[in-house]
PDB file of C-alpha atoms in Angstrom:
ATOM      1  CA  MET A 157      85.919  79.062 116.088  1.00 49.00           C
ATOM      2  CA  GLY A 158      86.613  75.371 115.558  1.00 49.00           C
ATOM      3  CA  ASP A 159      87.896  73.684 112.431  1.00 50.00           C
ATOM      4  CA  LEU A 160      84.437  72.260 111.590  1.00 51.00           C
ATOM      5  CA  GLN A 161      83.027  75.776 111.502  1.00 79.00           C
ATOM      6  CA  ILE A 162      85.901  76.983 109.336  1.00 84.00           C
ATOM      7  CA  GLU A 163      85.006  74.363 106.741  1.00 83.00           C
ATOM      8  CA  ASN A 164      81.555  75.943 106.426  1.00 86.00           C
ATOM      9  CA  ILE A 165      82.893  79.433 105.665  1.00 89.00           C
ATOM     10  CA  THR A 166      83.129  80.394 101.988  1.00 89.00           C
ATOM     11  CA  ASN A 167      83.540  84.184 102.200  1.00 91.00           C
ATOM     12  CA  LEU A 168      87.063  84.774 100.904  1.00 92.00           C
ATOM     13  CA  ASP A 169      87.638  88.109 102.643  1.00 92.00           C
ATOM     14  CA  TYR A 170      86.475  86.726 105.983  1.00 92.00           C
ATOM     15  CA  LEU A 171      88.810  83.749 105.593  1.00 94.00           C
ATOM     16  CA  VAL A 172      91.709  86.132 104.911  1.00 91.00           C
ATOM     17  CA  GLN A 173      90.866  88.065 108.091  1.00 90.00           C
ATOM     18  CA  MET A 174      90.719  84.839 110.108  1.00 93.00           C
ATOM     19  CA  MET A 175      94.025  83.678 108.681  1.00 91.00           C
ATOM     20  CA  GLN A 176      95.722  86.994 109.425  1.00 86.00           C
ATOM     21  CA  MET A 177      94.395  86.983 112.983  1.00 89.00           C
ATOM     22  CA  ALA A 178      95.619  83.423 113.507  1.00 90.00           C
ATOM     23  CA  TYR A 179      99.053  84.451 112.243  1.00 86.00           C
ATOM     24  CA  LYS A 180      99.200  87.482 114.542  1.00 83.00           C
ATOM     25  CA  THR A 181      98.338  85.279 117.521  1.00 88.00           C
ATOM     26  CA  GLU A 182     100.974  82.722 116.444  1.00 87.00           C
ATOM     27  CA  GLN A 183      98.489  79.913 115.785  1.00 92.00           C
ATOM     28  CA  PHE A 184     100.570  78.687 112.888  1.00 92.00           C
ATOM     29  CA  GLU A 185      98.963  75.259 112.417  1.00 95.00           C
ATOM     30  CA  ARG A 186      95.604  77.037 112.253  1.00 94.00           C
ATOM     31  CA  VAL A 187      97.005  79.437 109.638  1.00 94.00           C
ATOM     32  CA  ILE A 188      97.963  76.470 107.474  1.00 95.00           C
ATOM     33  CA  HIS A 189      94.511  74.933 107.824  1.00 95.00           C
ATOM     34  CA  ILE A 190      92.700  78.158 106.947  1.00 95.00           C
ATOM     35  CA  ALA A 191      95.099  78.826 104.045  1.00 94.00           C
ATOM     36  CA  ASP A 192      94.294  75.446 102.511  1.00 95.00           C
ATOM     37  CA  HIS A 193      90.564  76.084 102.918  1.00 95.00           C
ATOM     38  CA  LEU A 194      90.912  79.582 101.428  1.00 95.00           C
ATOM     39  CA  TYR A 195      92.808  78.219  98.436  1.00 92.00           C
ATOM     40  CA  SER A 196      90.149  75.543  97.872  1.00 94.00           C
ATOM     41  CA  ASN A 197      87.346  78.119  97.922  1.00 93.00           C
ATOM     42  CA  ALA A 198      89.245  80.530  95.682  1.00 91.00           C
ATOM     43  CA  GLN A 199      89.859  77.695  93.229  1.00 89.00           C
ATOM     44  CA  GLU A 200      86.159  76.785  93.183  1.00 90.00           C
ATOM     45  CA  THR A 201      85.219  80.429  92.567  1.00 88.00           C
ATOM     46  CA  TYR A 202      87.764  80.632  89.742  1.00 85.00           C
ATOM     47  CA  LYS A 203      86.303  77.536  88.090  1.00 86.00           C
ATOM     48  CA  GLN A 204      82.812  79.047  88.239  1.00 84.00           C
ATOM     49  CA  VAL A 205      84.063  82.317  86.725  1.00 81.00           C
ATOM     50  CA  GLN A 206      85.778  80.518  83.837  1.00 81.00           C
ATOM     51  CA  PHE A 207      82.750  78.256  83.232  1.00 81.00           C
ATOM     52  CA  LEU A 208      80.404  81.224  82.964  1.00 77.00           C
ATOM     53  CA  LYS A 209      82.920  83.154  80.875  1.00 75.00           C
ATOM     54  CA  ALA A 210      82.927  80.305  78.349  1.00 77.00           C
ATOM     55  CA  LYS A 211      79.159  80.788  78.056  1.00 76.00           C
ATOM     56  CA  ASN A 212      79.597  84.554  77.626  1.00 78.00           C
ATOM     57  CA  LYS A 213      78.184  85.166  81.076  1.00 74.00           C
ATOM     58  CA  LYS A 214      79.634  86.969  84.065  1.00 72.00           C
ATOM     59  CA  LYS A 215      79.725  85.916  87.703  1.00 67.00           C
ATOM     60  CA  ARG A 216      79.356  88.818  90.085  1.00 72.00           C
ATOM     61  CA  LEU A 217      81.945  88.422  92.836  1.00 74.00           C
ATOM     62  CA  SER A 218      81.399  89.802  96.338  1.00 79.00           C
ATOM     63  CA  ILE A 219      85.090  90.204  97.126  1.00 84.00           C
ATOM     64  CA  ASN A 220      87.214  93.221  98.020  1.00 83.00           C
ATOM     65  CA  ARG A 221      90.273  92.380  95.920  1.00 80.00           C
ATOM     66  CA  PRO A 222      91.169  90.719  92.605  1.00 78.00           C
ATOM     67  CA  LEU A 223      90.408  86.980  92.760  1.00 81.00           C
ATOM     68  CA  VAL A 224      94.035  85.999  92.220  1.00 77.00           C
ATOM     69  CA  TYR A 225      94.938  87.851  95.437  1.00 79.00           C
ATOM     70  CA  TYR A 226      93.260  85.090  97.463  1.00 86.00           C
ATOM     71  CA  PHE A 227      95.392  82.435  95.780  1.00 84.00           C
ATOM     72  CA  GLY A 228      98.508  84.488  96.472  1.00 80.00           C
ATOM     73  CA  ILE A 229      97.738  85.341 100.111  1.00 82.00           C
ATOM     74  CA  SER A 230      96.923  81.695 100.891  1.00 88.00           C
ATOM     75  CA  HIS A 231     100.360  80.616  99.621  1.00 84.00           C
ATOM     76  CA  LEU A 232     102.084  83.563 101.280  1.00 79.00           C
ATOM     77  CA  LEU A 233     100.718  83.181 104.813  1.00 84.00           C
ATOM     78  CA  LYS A 234     100.937  79.408 104.672  1.00 88.00           C
ATOM     79  CA  GLY A 235     104.592  79.779 103.685  1.00 83.00           C
ATOM     80  CA  LEU A 236     105.202  82.218 106.542  1.00 80.00           C
ATOM     81  CA  ALA A 237     103.526  79.872 109.035  1.00 87.00           C
ATOM     82  CA  LEU A 238     105.588  76.913 107.815  1.00 87.00           C
ATOM     83  CA  GLN A 239     108.725  79.011 108.133  1.00 80.00           C
ATOM     84  CA  LYS A 240     107.823  79.883 111.737  1.00 82.00           C
ATOM     85  CA  LEU A 241     107.379  76.157 112.407  1.00 88.00           C
ATOM     86  CA  GLU A 242     110.853  75.613 110.854  1.00 83.00           C
ATOM     87  CA  ARG A 243     109.370  73.517 108.053  1.00 87.00           C
ATOM     88  CA  TYR A 244     111.540  75.328 105.533  1.00 78.00           C
ATOM     89  CA  TYR A 245     111.296  73.025 102.530  1.00 79.00           C
ATOM     90  CA  GLU A 246     107.507  73.064 102.699  1.00 86.00           C
ATOM     91  CA  SER A 247     107.704  76.848 102.984  1.00 81.00           C
ATOM     92  CA  LEU A 248     109.730  77.037  99.778  1.00 76.00           C
ATOM     93  CA  GLU A 249     107.103  74.905  98.039  1.00 81.00           C
ATOM     94  CA  CYS A 250     104.568  77.610  98.890  1.00 79.00           C
ATOM     95  CA  ILE A 251     106.914  80.197  97.431  1.00 69.00           C
ATOM     96  CA  ASP A 252     107.130  78.159  94.220  1.00 70.00           C
ATOM     97  CA  LYS A 253     103.337  78.068  94.021  1.00 72.00           C
ATOM     98  CA  TYR A 254     103.203  81.817  94.609  1.00 64.00           C
ATOM     99  CA  GLN A 255     105.611  82.305  91.699  1.00 60.00           C
ATOM    100  CA  GLU A 256     103.593  80.058  89.423  1.00 60.00           C
ATOM    101  CA  LEU A 257     100.421  82.164  89.470  1.00 62.00           C
ATOM    102  CA  GLY A 258     101.048  82.965  85.817  1.00 56.00           C
ATOM    103  CA  TRP A 259      98.418  80.339  84.921  1.00 60.00           C
ATOM    104  CA  PHE A 260      95.736  82.662  86.236  1.00 63.00           C
ATOM    105  CA  ILE A 261      93.674  84.131  83.399  1.00 59.00           C
ATOM    106  CA  GLY A 262      93.371  87.864  83.973  1.00 58.00           C
ATOM    107  CA  LEU A 263      96.616  88.138  85.927  1.00 53.00           C
ATOM    108  CA  ASP A 264      97.148  91.741  84.732  1.00 55.00           C
ATOM    109  CA  GLU A 265      94.628  92.947  87.322  1.00 72.00           C
ATOM    110  CA  TYR A 266      96.797  91.351  90.057  1.00 55.00           C
ATOM    111  CA  ILE A 267      99.971  92.957  88.727  1.00 53.00           C
ATOM    112  CA  THR A 268      98.207  96.311  88.926  1.00 57.00           C
ATOM    113  CA  PHE A 269      97.105  95.507  92.468  1.00 59.00           C
ATOM    114  CA  LEU A 270     100.665  94.671  93.556  1.00 56.00           C
ATOM    115  CA  LEU A 271     102.030  97.840  91.999  1.00 55.00           C
ATOM    116  CA  ASP A 272      99.489  99.766  94.066  1.00 60.00           C
ATOM    117  CA  HIS A 273     100.126  97.677  97.211  1.00 59.00           C
ATOM    118  CA  PRO A 274     103.779  96.532  97.120  1.00 59.00           C
ATOM    119  CA  GLU A 275     103.733  95.932 100.883  1.00 58.00           C
ATOM    120  CA  GLU A 276     101.773  92.741 100.175  1.00 63.00           C
ATOM    121  CA  ILE A 277     104.916  90.941  98.991  1.00 67.00           C
ATOM    122  CA  ILE A 278     107.599  92.343 101.306  1.00 73.00           C
ATOM    123  CA  PRO A 279     106.978  89.724 104.042  1.00 68.00           C
ATOM    124  CA  GLU A 280     107.424  86.913 101.537  1.00 62.00           C
ATOM    125  CA  CYS A 281     110.871  88.142 100.541  1.00 71.00           C
ATOM    126  CA  ILE A 282     111.898  88.474 104.186  1.00 74.00           C
ATOM    127  CA  THR A 283     110.810  84.865 104.734  1.00 67.00           C
ATOM    128  CA  ILE A 284     112.838  83.676 101.750  1.00 69.00           C
ATOM    129  CA  LEU A 285     115.927  85.570 102.881  1.00 78.00           C
ATOM    130  CA  GLU A 286     115.730  84.444 106.509  1.00 74.00           C
ATOM    131  CA  ALA A 287     115.426  80.811 105.443  1.00 70.00           C
ATOM    132  CA  ALA A 288     118.305  81.194 102.966  1.00 76.00           C
ATOM    133  CA  ILE A 289     120.542  82.815 105.595  1.00 82.00           C
ATOM    134  CA  ALA A 290     119.739  80.086 108.142  1.00 74.00           C
ATOM    135  CA  HIS A 291     120.468  77.231 105.732  1.00 71.00           C
ATOM    136  CA  GLY A 292     123.057  78.688 103.372  1.00 78.00           C
ATOM    137  CA  TRP A 293     120.790  78.448 100.330  1.00 76.00           C
ATOM    138  CA  GLN A 294     121.565  80.260  97.080  1.00 79.00           C
ATOM    139  CA  ILE A 295     118.343  82.010  96.075  1.00 76.00           C
ATOM    140  CA  ASP A 296     119.394  84.712  93.614  1.00 79.00           C
ATOM    141  CA  GLU A 297     116.889  83.363  91.088  1.00 70.00           C
ATOM    142  CA  TYR A 298     114.068  83.826  93.608  1.00 64.00           C
ATOM    143  CA  LEU A 299     115.122  87.379  94.350  1.00 70.00           C
ATOM    144  CA  ASP A 300     115.280  88.228  90.657  1.00 66.00           C
ATOM    145  CA  ARG A 301     111.923  86.637  89.852  1.00 58.00           C
ATOM    146  CA  ILE A 302     109.869  87.589  92.894  1.00 54.00           C
ATOM    147  CA  LEU A 303     111.141  90.943  94.054  1.00 52.00           C
ATOM    148  CA  PRO A 304     114.319  92.687  93.022  1.00 48.00           C
ATOM    149  CA  TYR A 305     114.975  95.264  95.735  1.00 47.00           C
ATOM    150  CA  ASN A 306     113.068  98.301  94.659  1.00 54.00           C
ATOM    151  CA  GLU A 307     113.211 101.921  95.719  1.00 52.00           C
ATOM    152  CA  SER A 308     109.447 102.217  95.343  1.00 56.00           C
ATOM    153  CA  PHE A 309     109.044 100.638  98.766  1.00 55.00           C
ATOM    154  CA  ALA A 310     110.703 103.694 100.265  1.00 51.00           C
ATOM    155  CA  MET A 311     107.665 105.682  99.150  1.00 53.00           C
ATOM    156  CA  LEU A 312     105.280 103.748 101.393  1.00 53.00           C
ATOM    157  CA  GLU A 313     103.704 106.031 103.956  1.00 54.00           C
ATOM    158  CA  GLU A 314     102.840 103.637 106.775  1.00 57.00           C
ATOM    159  CA  ALA A 315     105.710 103.339 109.259  1.00 56.00           C
ATOM    160  CA  GLU A 316     105.089  99.608 109.697  1.00 58.00           C
ATOM    161  CA  ASN A 317     105.465  98.979 105.963  1.00 64.00           C
ATOM    162  CA  VAL A 318     108.577 101.137 105.719  1.00 71.00           C
ATOM    163  CA  SER A 319     110.133  99.289 108.654  1.00 73.00           C
ATOM    164  CA  LEU A 320     109.491  96.050 106.749  1.00 75.00           C
ATOM    165  CA  PHE A 321     111.397  97.514 103.810  1.00 79.00           C
ATOM    166  CA  VAL A 322     114.331  98.453 106.083  1.00 81.00           C
ATOM    167  CA  HIS A 323     114.338  94.949 107.575  1.00 82.00           C
ATOM    168  CA  TYR A 324     114.220  93.490 104.069  1.00 84.00           C
ATOM    169  CA  MET A 325     117.285  95.542 103.104  1.00 86.00           C
ATOM    170  CA  TYR A 326     119.094  94.333 106.211  1.00 87.00           C
ATOM    171  CA  CYS A 327     118.229  90.680 105.494  1.00 88.00           C
ATOM    172  CA  LEU A 328     119.322  91.165 101.895  1.00 88.00           C
ATOM    173  CA  ALA A 329     122.645  92.551 103.146  1.00 90.00           C
ATOM    174  CA  LEU A 330     123.171  89.529 105.417  1.00 91.00           C
ATOM    175  CA  TYR A 331     122.342  87.177 102.560  1.00 90.00           C
ATOM    176  CA  LYS A 332     124.758  88.955 100.201  1.00 90.00           C
ATOM    177  CA  LEU A 333     127.541  89.147 102.817  1.00 89.00           C
ATOM    178  CA  PRO A 334     129.446  86.030 101.659  1.00 89.00           C
ATOM    179  CA  LEU A 335     128.670  86.738  98.009  1.00 86.00           C
ATOM    180  CA  ASN A 336     129.232  90.367  97.080  1.00 87.00           C
ATOM    181  CA  LYS A 337     130.238  93.042  99.609  1.00 88.00           C
ATOM    182  CA  SER A 338     129.424  95.864  97.214  1.00 90.00           C
ATOM    183  CA  ASP A 339     125.812  94.628  97.002  1.00 88.00           C
ATOM    184  CA  VAL A 340     125.764  94.349 100.795  1.00 90.00           C
ATOM    185  CA  ILE A 341     126.806  97.978 101.172  1.00 91.00           C
ATOM    186  CA  ASP A 342     124.286  99.166  98.568  1.00 89.00           C
ATOM    187  CA  ALA A 343     121.463  97.387 100.429  1.00 86.00           C
ATOM    188  CA  LEU A 344     122.583  98.872 103.764  1.00 88.00           C
ATOM    189  CA  ILE A 345     122.716 102.377 102.308  1.00 88.00           C
ATOM    190  CA  ARG A 346     119.154 101.995 101.010  1.00 84.00           C
ATOM    191  CA  GLY A 347     117.961 100.804 104.394  1.00 84.00           C
ATOM    192  CA  ILE A 348     119.812 103.522 106.310  1.00 85.00           C
ATOM    193  CA  ALA A 349     118.468 106.247 104.028  1.00 82.00           C
ATOM    194  CA  VAL A 350     114.872 105.119 104.531  1.00 78.00           C
ATOM    195  CA  SER A 351     115.250 104.573 108.289  1.00 75.00           C
ATOM    196  CA  CYS A 352     116.488 108.170 108.610  1.00 71.00           C
ATOM    197  CA  LYS A 353     113.400 109.498 106.847  1.00 65.00           C
ATOM    198  CA  ILE A 354     111.020 107.973 109.384  1.00 60.00           C
ATOM    199  CA  ASP A 355     113.328 108.048 112.410  1.00 58.00           C
ATOM    200  CA  LEU A 356     113.487 104.243 112.627  1.00 60.00           C
ATOM    201  CA  GLU A 357     116.144 103.978 115.315  1.00 66.00           C
ATOM    202  CA  ALA A 358     116.503 100.192 115.527  1.00 64.00           C
ATOM    203  CA  GLY A 359     116.830  99.695 111.770  1.00 70.00           C
ATOM    204  CA  PHE A 360     119.211 102.643 111.495  1.00 75.00           C
ATOM    205  CA  ARG A 361     121.440 101.423 114.317  1.00 77.00           C
ATOM    206  CA  LYS A 362     121.907  97.817 113.159  1.00 80.00           C
ATOM    207  CA  SER A 363     122.393  98.837 109.512  1.00 83.00           C
ATOM    208  CA  CYS A 364     125.020 101.436 110.447  1.00 86.00           C
ATOM    209  CA  ALA A 365     126.818  98.894 112.643  1.00 85.00           C
ATOM    210  CA  LEU A 366     127.052  96.403 109.781  1.00 86.00           C
ATOM    211  CA  PHE A 367     128.150  99.144 107.378  1.00 87.00           C
ATOM    212  CA  GLU A 368     131.019 100.104 109.677  1.00 89.00           C
ATOM    213  CA  THR A 369     132.344  96.530 109.648  1.00 87.00           C
ATOM    214  CA  LEU A 370     132.461  96.764 105.831  1.00 88.00           C
ATOM    215  CA  ARG A 371     133.707 100.336 105.453  1.00 89.00           C
ATOM    216  CA  GLU A 372     137.102  99.223 104.108  1.00 89.00           C
ATOM    217  CA  SER A 373     135.356  97.362 101.290  1.00 89.00           C
ATOM    218  CA  ALA A 374     133.142 100.317 100.350  1.00 89.00           C
ATOM    219  CA  THR A 375     133.865 102.410  97.279  1.00 90.00           C
ATOM    220  CA  GLU A 376     134.473 106.142  97.639  1.00 91.00           C
ATOM    221  CA  ASN A 377     131.020 106.787  96.212  1.00 91.00           C
ATOM    222  CA  GLN A 378     129.381 104.434  98.746  1.00 89.00           C
ATOM    223  CA  VAL A 379     131.226 106.073 101.641  1.00 88.00           C
ATOM    224  CA  ASN A 380     130.135 109.505 100.413  1.00 89.00           C
ATOM    225  CA  GLN A 381     126.531 108.356 100.163  1.00 86.00           C
ATOM    226  CA  PHE A 382     126.739 107.085 103.731  1.00 85.00           C
ATOM    227  CA  LYS A 383     128.278 110.340 104.968  1.00 85.00           C
ATOM    228  CA  ASN A 384     125.622 112.437 103.227  1.00 85.00           C
ATOM    229  CA  ILE A 385     122.859 110.385 104.829  1.00 81.00           C
ATOM    230  CA  LEU A 386     124.418 110.898 108.257  1.00 79.00           C
ATOM    231  CA  LYS A 387     124.816 114.635 107.613  1.00 76.00           C
ATOM    232  CA  GLY A 388     121.133 114.810 106.756  1.00 69.00           C
ATOM    233  CA  ALA A 389     120.244 112.927 109.943  1.00 64.00           C
ATOM    234  CA  ILE A 390     122.405 115.242 112.069  1.00 57.00           C
ATOM    235  CA  SER A 391     120.899 118.299 110.377  1.00 55.00           C
ATOM    236  CA  ASN A 392     117.403 117.059 111.177  1.00 50.00           C
ATOM    237  CA  GLU A 393     118.376 116.529 114.819  1.00 45.00           C
ATOM    238  CA  LYS A 394     119.781 120.073 115.041  1.00 40.00           C
ATOM    239  CA  ASN A 395     116.638 121.542 113.521  1.00 36.00           C
ATOM    240  CA  TYR A 396     114.484 119.566 115.931  1.00 31.00           C
ATOM    241  CA  ALA A 397     116.585 120.703 118.907  1.00 33.00           C
ATOM    242  CA  TYR A 398     116.381 124.344 117.759  1.00 29.00           C
ATOM    243  CA  ILE A 399     112.612 124.157 117.381  1.00 26.00           C
ATOM    244  CA  SER A 400     112.208 122.400 120.715  1.00 31.00           C
ATOM    245  CA  CYS A 401     114.278 125.033 122.531  1.00 28.00           C
ATOM    246  CA  HIS A 402     112.356 127.937 121.017  1.00 29.00           C
ATOM    247  CA  VAL A 403     108.782 126.726 121.399  1.00 27.00           C
TER     248      VAL A 403
END
């Protein structure tokens, strides 16, 4: 579908689908174009809602998610696309806009949505961390304001989302490496623990490798946590082998 046809589309959910498809197929310039169009349409819808609200009327919205989601996802995927194109400063501008959604009247519904769907913001934090690692940026304030690392992500059921959490922990560890080794080790332990639960071999292997290079800097408690995780992993392997041999 050409750009002229995109301009004629006003359905927010359809635009999100198009943008996500463009991102998956690595059409990053197209992602940026659709994101801008999505934002413009979401903004127009928001204006209509507020105008009618001032007249004590309601506008019925044919959308699948809270309206503010469409503002957020436009900034998020545009930022990811810019990062893939190595336009890092422009990407950070999108992150700033994502942070500044506090102007949105009725934001509480979006906070509820994110609490129910935390996987929506994991990719953004990975983008921030990868850019910071590549350019040596100090972004602690972003991490504190957008997404402090949170154990709730470990409760996600979909393997793809959990693997994103493990990768986020690993990126966080790399970012913290020159800053605070104790924080690095804590992040690795979180990632290793989760990767064991879903048998995520790649995430487990690289996190363990980095942990071993930092073992001398780990506290006794951190080493014990690591050992207990490995014992649990070994126990699971033994149980699986026993079951397999006796089926």
